[in-house]
Tab-separated table of C-alpha atoms and ligand atoms in Angstrom:
chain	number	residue	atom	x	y	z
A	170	UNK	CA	0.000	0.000	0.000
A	171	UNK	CA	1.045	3.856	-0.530
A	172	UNK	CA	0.168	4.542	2.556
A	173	UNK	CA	0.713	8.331	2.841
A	174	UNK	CA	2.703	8.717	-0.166
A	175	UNK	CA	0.823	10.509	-2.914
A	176	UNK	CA	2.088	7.972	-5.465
A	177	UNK	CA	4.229	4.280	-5.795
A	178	UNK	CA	6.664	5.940	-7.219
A	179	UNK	CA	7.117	8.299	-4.823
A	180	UNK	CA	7.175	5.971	-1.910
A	181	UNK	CA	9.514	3.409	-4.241
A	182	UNK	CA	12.127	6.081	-4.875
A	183	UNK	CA	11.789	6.767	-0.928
A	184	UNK	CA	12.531	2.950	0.032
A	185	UNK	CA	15.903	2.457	-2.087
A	186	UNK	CA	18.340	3.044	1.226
A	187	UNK	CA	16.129	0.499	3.038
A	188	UNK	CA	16.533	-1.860	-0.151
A	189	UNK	CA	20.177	-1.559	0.124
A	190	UNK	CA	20.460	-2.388	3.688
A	191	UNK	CA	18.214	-5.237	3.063
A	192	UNK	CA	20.510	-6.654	-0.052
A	193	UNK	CA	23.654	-6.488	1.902
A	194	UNK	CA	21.800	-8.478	4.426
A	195	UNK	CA	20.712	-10.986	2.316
A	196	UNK	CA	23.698	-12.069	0.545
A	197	UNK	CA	25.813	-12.243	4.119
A	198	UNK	CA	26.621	-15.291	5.762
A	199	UNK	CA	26.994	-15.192	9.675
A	200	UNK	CA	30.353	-13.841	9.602
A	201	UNK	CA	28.875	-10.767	7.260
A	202	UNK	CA	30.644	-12.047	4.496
A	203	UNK	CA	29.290	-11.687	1.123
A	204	UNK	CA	28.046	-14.888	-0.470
A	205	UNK	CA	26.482	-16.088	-3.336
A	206	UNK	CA	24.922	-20.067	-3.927
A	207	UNK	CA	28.309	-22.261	-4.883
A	208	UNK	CA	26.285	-23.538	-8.264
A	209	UNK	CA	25.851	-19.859	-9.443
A	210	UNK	CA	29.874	-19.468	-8.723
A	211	UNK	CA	30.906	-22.222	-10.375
A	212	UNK	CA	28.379	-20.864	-13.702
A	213	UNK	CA	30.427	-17.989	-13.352
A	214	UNK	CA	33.890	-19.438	-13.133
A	215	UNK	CA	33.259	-22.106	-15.847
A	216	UNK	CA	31.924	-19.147	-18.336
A	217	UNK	CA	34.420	-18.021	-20.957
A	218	UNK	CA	31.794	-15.029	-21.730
A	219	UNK	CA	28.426	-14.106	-20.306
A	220	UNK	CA	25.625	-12.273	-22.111
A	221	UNK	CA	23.441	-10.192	-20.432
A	222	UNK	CA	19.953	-10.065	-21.767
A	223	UNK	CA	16.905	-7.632	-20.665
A	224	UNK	CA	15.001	-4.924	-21.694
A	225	UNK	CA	14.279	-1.477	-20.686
A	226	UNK	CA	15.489	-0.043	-17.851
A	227	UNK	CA	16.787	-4.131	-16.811
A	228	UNK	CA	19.234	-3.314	-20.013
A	229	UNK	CA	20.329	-0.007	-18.369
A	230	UNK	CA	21.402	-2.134	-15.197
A	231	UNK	CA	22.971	-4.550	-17.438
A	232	UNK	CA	25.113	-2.314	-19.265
A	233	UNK	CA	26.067	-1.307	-15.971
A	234	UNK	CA	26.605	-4.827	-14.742
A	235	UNK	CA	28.897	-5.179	-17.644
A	236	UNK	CA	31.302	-3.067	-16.096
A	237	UNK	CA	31.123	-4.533	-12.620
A	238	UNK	CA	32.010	-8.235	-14.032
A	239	UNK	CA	34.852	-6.981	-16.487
A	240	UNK	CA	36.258	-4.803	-14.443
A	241	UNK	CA	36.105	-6.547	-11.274
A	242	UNK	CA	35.752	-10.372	-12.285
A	243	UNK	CA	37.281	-9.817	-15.321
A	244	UNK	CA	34.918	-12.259	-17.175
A	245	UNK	CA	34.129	-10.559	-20.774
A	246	UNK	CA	30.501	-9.843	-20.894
A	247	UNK	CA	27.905	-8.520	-24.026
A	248	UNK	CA	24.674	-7.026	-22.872
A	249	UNK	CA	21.648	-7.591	-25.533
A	250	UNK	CA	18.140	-6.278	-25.785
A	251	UNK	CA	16.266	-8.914	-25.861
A	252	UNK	CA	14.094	-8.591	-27.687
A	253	UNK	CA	16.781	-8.535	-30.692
A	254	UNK	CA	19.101	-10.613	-29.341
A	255	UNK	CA	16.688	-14.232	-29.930
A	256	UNK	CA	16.147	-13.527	-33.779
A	257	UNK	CA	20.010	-11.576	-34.472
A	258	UNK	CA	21.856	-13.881	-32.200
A	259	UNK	CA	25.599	-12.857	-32.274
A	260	UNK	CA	28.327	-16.053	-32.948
A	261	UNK	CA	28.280	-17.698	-29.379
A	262	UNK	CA	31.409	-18.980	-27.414
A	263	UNK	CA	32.089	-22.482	-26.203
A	264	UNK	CA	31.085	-21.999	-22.754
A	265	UNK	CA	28.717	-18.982	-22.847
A	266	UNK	CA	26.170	-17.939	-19.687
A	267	UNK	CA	23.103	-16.175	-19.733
A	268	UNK	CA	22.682	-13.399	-17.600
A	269	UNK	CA	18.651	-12.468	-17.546
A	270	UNK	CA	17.748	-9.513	-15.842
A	271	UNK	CA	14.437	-9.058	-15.271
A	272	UNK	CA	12.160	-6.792	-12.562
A	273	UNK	CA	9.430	-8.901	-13.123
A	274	UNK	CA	10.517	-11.579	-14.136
A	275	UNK	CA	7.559	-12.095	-16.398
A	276	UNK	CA	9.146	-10.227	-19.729
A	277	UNK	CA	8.299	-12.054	-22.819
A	278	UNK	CA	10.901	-10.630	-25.117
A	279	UNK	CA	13.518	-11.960	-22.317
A	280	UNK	CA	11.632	-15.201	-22.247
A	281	UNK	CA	11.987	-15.980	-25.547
A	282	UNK	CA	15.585	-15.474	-25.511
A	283	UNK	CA	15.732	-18.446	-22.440
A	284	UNK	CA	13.708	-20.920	-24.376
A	285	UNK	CA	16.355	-20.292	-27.651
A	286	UNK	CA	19.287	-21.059	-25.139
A	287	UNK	CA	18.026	-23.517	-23.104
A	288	UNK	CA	17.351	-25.510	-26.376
A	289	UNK	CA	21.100	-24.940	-27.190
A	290	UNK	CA	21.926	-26.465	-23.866
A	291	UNK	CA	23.105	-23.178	-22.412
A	292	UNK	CA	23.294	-22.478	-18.827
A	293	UNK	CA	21.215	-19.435	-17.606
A	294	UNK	CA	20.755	-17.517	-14.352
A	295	UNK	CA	17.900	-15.010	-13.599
A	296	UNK	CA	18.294	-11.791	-11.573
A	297	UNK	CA	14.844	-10.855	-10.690
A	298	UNK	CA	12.504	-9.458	-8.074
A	299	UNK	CA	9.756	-11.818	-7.948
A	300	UNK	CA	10.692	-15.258	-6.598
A	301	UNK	CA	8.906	-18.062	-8.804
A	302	UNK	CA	8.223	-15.762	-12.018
A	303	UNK	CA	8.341	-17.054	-15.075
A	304	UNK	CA	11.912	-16.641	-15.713
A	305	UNK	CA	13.303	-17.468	-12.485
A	306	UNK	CA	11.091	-21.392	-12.986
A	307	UNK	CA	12.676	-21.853	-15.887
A	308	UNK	CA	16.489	-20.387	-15.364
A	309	UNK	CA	18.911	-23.195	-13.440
A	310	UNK	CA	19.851	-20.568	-11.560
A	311	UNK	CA	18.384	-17.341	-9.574
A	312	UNK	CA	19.097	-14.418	-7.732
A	313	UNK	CA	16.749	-12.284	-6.023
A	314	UNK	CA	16.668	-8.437	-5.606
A	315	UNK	CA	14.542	-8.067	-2.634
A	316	UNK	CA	13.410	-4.628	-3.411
A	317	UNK	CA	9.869	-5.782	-2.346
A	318	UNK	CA	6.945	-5.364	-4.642
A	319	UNK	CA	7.105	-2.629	-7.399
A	320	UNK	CA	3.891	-0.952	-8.464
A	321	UNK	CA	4.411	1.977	-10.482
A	322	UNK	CA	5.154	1.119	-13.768
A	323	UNK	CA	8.271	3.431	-14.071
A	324	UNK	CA	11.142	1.404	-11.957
A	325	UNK	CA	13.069	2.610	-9.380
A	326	UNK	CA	14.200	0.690	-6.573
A	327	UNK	CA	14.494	-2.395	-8.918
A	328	UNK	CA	17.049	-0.676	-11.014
A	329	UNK	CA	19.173	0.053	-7.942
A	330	UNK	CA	18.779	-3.024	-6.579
A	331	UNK	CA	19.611	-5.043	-9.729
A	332	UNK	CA	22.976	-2.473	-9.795
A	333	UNK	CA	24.095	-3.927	-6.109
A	334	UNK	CA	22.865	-7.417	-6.552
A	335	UNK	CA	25.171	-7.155	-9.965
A	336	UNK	CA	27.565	-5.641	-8.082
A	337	UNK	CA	27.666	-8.091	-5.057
A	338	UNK	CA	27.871	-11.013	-7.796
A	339	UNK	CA	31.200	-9.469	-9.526
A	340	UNK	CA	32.652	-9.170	-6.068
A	341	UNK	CA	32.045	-12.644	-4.372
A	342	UNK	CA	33.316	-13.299	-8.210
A	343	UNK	CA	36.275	-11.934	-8.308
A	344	UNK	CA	37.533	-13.205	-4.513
A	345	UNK	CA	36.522	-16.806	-6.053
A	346	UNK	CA	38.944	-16.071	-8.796
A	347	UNK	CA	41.825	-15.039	-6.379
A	348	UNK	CA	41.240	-11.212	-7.787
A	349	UNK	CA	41.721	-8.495	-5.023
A	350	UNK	CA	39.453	-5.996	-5.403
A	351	UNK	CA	40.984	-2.875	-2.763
A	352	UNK	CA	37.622	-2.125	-1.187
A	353	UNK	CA	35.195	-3.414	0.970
A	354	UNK	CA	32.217	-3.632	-0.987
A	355	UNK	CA	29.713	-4.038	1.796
A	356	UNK	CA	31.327	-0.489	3.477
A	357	UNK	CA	30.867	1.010	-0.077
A	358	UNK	CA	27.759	-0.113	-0.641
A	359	UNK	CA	26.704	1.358	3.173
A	360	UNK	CA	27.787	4.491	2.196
A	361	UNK	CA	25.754	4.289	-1.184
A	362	UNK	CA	22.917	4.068	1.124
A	363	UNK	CA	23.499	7.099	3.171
A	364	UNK	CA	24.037	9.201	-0.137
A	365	UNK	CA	20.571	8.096	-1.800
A	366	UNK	CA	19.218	8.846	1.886
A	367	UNK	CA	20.896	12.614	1.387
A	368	UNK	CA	19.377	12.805	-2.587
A	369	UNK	CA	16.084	12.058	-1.191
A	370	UNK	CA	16.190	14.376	1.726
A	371	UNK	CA	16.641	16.954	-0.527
A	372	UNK	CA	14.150	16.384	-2.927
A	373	UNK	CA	12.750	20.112	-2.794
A	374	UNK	CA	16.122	20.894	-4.643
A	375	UNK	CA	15.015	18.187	-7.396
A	376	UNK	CA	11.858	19.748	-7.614
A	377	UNK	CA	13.283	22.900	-7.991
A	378	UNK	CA	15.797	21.709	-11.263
A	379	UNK	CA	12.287	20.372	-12.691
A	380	UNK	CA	10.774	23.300	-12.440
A	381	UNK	CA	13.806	25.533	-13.542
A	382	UNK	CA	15.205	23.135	-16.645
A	383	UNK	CA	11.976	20.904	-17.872
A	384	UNK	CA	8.332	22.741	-17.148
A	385	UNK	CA	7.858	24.371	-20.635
A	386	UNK	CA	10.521	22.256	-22.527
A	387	UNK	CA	9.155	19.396	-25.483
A	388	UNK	CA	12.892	18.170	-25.737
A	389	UNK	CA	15.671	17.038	-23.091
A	390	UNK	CA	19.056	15.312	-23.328
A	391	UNK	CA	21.397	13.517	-20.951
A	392	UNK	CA	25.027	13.276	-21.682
A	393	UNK	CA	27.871	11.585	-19.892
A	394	UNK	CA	30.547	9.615	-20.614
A	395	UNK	CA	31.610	5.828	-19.262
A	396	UNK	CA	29.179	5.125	-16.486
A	397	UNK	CA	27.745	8.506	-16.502
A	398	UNK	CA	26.733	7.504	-20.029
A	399	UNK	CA	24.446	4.632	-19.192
A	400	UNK	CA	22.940	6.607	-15.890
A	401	UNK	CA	22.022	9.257	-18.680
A	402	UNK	CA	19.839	6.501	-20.860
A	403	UNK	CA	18.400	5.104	-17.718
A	404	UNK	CA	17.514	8.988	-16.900
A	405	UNK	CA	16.028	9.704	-20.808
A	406	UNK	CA	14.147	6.689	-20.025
A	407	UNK	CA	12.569	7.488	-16.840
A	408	UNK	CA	11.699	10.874	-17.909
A	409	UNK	CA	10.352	10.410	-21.701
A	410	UNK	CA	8.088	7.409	-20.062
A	411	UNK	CA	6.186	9.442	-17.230
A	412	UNK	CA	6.646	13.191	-18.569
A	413	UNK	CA	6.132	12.658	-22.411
A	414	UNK	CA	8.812	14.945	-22.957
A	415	UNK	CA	10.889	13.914	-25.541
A	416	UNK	CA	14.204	12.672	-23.292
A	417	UNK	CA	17.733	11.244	-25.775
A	418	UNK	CA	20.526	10.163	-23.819
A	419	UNK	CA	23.589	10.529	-25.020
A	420	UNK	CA	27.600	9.533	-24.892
A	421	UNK	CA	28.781	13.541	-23.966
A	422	UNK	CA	31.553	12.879	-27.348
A	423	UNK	CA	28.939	11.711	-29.657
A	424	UNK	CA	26.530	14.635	-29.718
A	425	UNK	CA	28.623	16.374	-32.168
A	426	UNK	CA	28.501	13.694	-34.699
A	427	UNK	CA	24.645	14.909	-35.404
A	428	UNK	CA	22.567	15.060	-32.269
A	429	UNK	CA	24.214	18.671	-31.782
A	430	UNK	CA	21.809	19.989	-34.181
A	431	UNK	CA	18.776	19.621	-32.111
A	432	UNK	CA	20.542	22.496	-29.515
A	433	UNK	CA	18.062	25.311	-29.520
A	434	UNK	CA	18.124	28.423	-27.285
A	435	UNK	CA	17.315	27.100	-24.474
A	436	UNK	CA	17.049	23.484	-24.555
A	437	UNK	CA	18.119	21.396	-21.714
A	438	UNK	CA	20.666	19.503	-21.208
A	439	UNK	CA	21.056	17.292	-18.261
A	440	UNK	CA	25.121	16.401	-17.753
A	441	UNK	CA	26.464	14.119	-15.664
A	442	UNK	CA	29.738	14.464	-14.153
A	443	UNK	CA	31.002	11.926	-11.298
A	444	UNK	CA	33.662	9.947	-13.483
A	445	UNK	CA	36.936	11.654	-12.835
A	446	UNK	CA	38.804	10.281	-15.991
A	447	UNK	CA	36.592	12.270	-18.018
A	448	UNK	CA	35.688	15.219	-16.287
A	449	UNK	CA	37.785	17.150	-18.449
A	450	UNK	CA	35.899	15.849	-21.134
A	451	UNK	CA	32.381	15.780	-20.174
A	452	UNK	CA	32.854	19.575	-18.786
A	453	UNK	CA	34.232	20.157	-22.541
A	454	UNK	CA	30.840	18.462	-24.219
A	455	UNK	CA	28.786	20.781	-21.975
A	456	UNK	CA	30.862	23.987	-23.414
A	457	UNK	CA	30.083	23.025	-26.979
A	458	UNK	CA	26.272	22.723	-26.042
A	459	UNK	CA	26.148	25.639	-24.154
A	460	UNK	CA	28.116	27.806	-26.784
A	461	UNK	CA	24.989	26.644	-29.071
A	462	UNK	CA	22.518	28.447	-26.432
A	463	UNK	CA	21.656	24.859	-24.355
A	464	UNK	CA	20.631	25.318	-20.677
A	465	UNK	CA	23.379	22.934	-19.053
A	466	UNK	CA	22.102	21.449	-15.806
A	467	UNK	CA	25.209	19.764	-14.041
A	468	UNK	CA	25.073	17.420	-11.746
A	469	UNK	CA	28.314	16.010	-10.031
A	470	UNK	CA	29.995	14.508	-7.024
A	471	UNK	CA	31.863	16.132	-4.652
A	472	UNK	CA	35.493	16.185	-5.851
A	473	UNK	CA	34.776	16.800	-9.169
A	474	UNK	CA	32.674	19.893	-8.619
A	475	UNK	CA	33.073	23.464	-10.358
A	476	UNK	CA	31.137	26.694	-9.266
A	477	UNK	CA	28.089	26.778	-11.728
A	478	UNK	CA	27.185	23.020	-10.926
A	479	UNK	CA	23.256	22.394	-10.462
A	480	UNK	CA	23.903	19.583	-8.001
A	481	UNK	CA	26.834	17.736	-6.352
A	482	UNK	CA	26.268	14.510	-4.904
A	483	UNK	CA	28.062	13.070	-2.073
A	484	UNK	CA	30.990	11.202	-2.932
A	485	UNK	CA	30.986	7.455	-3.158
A	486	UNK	CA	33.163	4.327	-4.793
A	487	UNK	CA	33.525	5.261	-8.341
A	488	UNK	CA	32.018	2.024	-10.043
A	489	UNK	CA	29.118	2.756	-8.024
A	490	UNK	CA	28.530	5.881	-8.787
A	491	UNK	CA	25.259	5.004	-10.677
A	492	UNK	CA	23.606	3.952	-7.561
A	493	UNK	CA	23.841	7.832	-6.358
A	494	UNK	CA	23.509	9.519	-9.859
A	495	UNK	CA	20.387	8.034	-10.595
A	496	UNK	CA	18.198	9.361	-7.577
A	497	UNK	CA	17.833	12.764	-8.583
A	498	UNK	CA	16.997	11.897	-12.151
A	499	UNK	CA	14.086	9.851	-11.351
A	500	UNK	CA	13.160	12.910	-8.535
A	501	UNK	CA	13.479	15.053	-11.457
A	502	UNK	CA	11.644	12.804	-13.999
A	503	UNK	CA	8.732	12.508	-10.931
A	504	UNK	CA	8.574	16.088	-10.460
A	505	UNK	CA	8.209	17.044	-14.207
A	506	UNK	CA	5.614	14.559	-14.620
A	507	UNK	CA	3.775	15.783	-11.677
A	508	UNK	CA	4.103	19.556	-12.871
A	509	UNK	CA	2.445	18.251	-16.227
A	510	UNK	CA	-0.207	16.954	-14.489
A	511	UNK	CA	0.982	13.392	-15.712
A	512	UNK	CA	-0.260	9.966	-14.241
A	513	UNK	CA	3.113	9.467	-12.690
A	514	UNK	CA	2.219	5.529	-11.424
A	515	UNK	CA	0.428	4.912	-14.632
A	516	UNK	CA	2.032	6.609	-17.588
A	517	UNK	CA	-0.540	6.048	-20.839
A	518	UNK	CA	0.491	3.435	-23.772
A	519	UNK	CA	2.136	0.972	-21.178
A	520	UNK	CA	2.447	-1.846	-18.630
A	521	UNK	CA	3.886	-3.074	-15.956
A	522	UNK	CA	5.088	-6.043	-16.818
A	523	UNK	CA	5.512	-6.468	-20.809
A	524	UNK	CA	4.091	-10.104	-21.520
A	525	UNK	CA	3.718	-9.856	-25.122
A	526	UNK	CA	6.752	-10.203	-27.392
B	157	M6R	O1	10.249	-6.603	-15.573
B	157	M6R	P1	11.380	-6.237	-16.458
B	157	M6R	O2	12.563	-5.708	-15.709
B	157	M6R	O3	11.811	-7.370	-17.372
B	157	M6R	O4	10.852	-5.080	-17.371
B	157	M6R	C1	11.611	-4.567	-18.411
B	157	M6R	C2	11.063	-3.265	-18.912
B	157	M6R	O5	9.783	-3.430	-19.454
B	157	M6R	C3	10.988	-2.202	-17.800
B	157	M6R	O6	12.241	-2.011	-17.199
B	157	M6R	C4	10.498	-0.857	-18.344
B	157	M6R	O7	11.457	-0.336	-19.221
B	157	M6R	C5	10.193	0.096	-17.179
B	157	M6R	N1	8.822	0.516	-17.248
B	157	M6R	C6	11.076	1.305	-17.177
B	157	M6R	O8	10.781	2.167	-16.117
């Protein structure tokens, strides 16, 4: 139930520090080490590539999950939409594993993709917040997100919690395959949890950006670069599907290749800036837009910050970065919806769950 909240969405936004602390819990043994079931590590270990395979805002997660398994399992890993990834299927390895990531667990597009493999005798492993969906029966192997129930048809807390749950599975990874990875990821992941808490205490400041950036706008983009990139699609997504404003998200380098022609006096342009490798750069993409008249809204993380910046968000372990950077886009995405008079838990033209392929 919503209980007080005006809206799921609301309320599911509100419960992602509470999600965290509950993941970390559940994948702890007694000595508050992270585990994972010994038949999902060995999947892992045996796999000489793994391909991820979702849709939506599950792909955004996945793209980010990429990183967390390359860069700290160092397993090589594709991530597919699924729903072209059954009828374009790329040239497959010896030994691949199937990632599916799925909120639901009930997506048809994904579905179809499991019945190709399993028919090709390929192992598979569902990450997924309903225990006994559809894709979890008929995976060998599943993980659970235990964000609790989603209702509003824009997702939220399942996105973050797929991003730990992907994160805690590269980890236990990674110690399994004698890799050290220099941080504690349960710390890391504590502190994530205290910096959504701060995004959502200051939601007023999210509203405000909405109001300032998006209230008469038709058009939006999001631009980063490396992580930041894939935070901006999840960020188009969330917005586009519950404002109807049209919402592109963008690597920062590639809007001059064509995309830079849409800049109009005025347009907004949401940049995201916590990846210090390329703050140089991404602070250099948001020049060339604003030089063509674009209202630049920054947001970045403390460390990285320069006077001018709409928002800085606490500072937190680099690869998870996301976790943070995501909060105030769907606060921003909620309030610009709810200044357009939207129907924020039921956006028109779609459902919850997508059953159909
Ligand atoms: O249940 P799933 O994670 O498989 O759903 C996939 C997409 O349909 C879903 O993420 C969709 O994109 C959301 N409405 C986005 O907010």
């Amino acid at each position: 139930e919503k209980g007080t909240y005006p809206h799921y969405m609301l309320k599911e936004i509100d419960e992602q520090p509470a999600v965290m602390r509950k993941i970390i819990q559940a994948y702890q043994d007694e000595n508050d080490k992270l585990v994972i079931q010994p038949e999902i590590l060995d999947a892992l270990q045996e796999a000489d590539r793994i391909h991820i395979i979702a849709a939506g805002t599950s792909y955004h997660a996945g793209l980010i999950g990429k990183e967390y398994l390359e860069k700290m399992a160092g397993i090589p890993v594709e991530v597919h939409v699924s729903s072209e990834f059954g009828y374009n299927m790329p040239l497959l390895s010896e030994k691949p594993l199937f990632i599916f990531i799925s909120q639901s667990g009930e997506t048809a597009d994904s579905r179809q993709v499991l019945v190709k493999i399993k028919e090709l005798g390929h192992t598979s492993l569902t990450i997924t917040n309903v225990a006994g969906s559809t894709l979890s029966r008929e995976a060998d192997h599943t993980l659970l997100l235990y964000a609790g129930p989603e209702i509003a048809v824009a997702s939220t807390k399942a996105y973050t919690a797929q991003l730990a749950v992907l994160s805690i599975l590269a980890a236990v990874t990674a110690e399994a395959r004698g890799i050290k990875l220099g941080f504690d990821l349960v710390q890391e992941l504590g502190i994530v949890a205290n910096a959504i808490q701060a995004q959502i205490d200051a939601k007023e400041e999210m509203e405000q950006i909405a109001s300032e950036f998006l209230s008469t706008t038709r058009n939006c983009f999001f631009i980063g670069r490396v992580m930041d990139y894939f935070v901006g699609l999840e960020g188009a997504l969330k917005l586009k599907e519950i404002s109807y404003i049209q919402a592109e998200g963008f690597a920062g380098g590639e809007l001059k290749h064509g995309t830079i022609a849409l800049i109009e006096e005025g347009t907004p342009v949401i940049a995201l800036a916590t990846q210090e490798a390329v703050n140089l750069n991404i602070r250099g993409n948001v020049k060339e837009v604003a030089a063509r008249g674009a209202n630049p809204c920054i947001i970045s993380m403390e460390g990285l910050q320069e006077a001018g910046d709409s928002l800085v968000l606490p500072k937190v372990h680099e690869l998870l970065s996301p976790l943070v950077a995501v909060i105030p886009l769907q606060l921003i995405s909620y309030f610009a919806a709810l200044h357009r008079d939207c129907d924020v838990d039921k956006p028109r033209n779609l459902a919850k769950s997508v059953t159909v392929e």
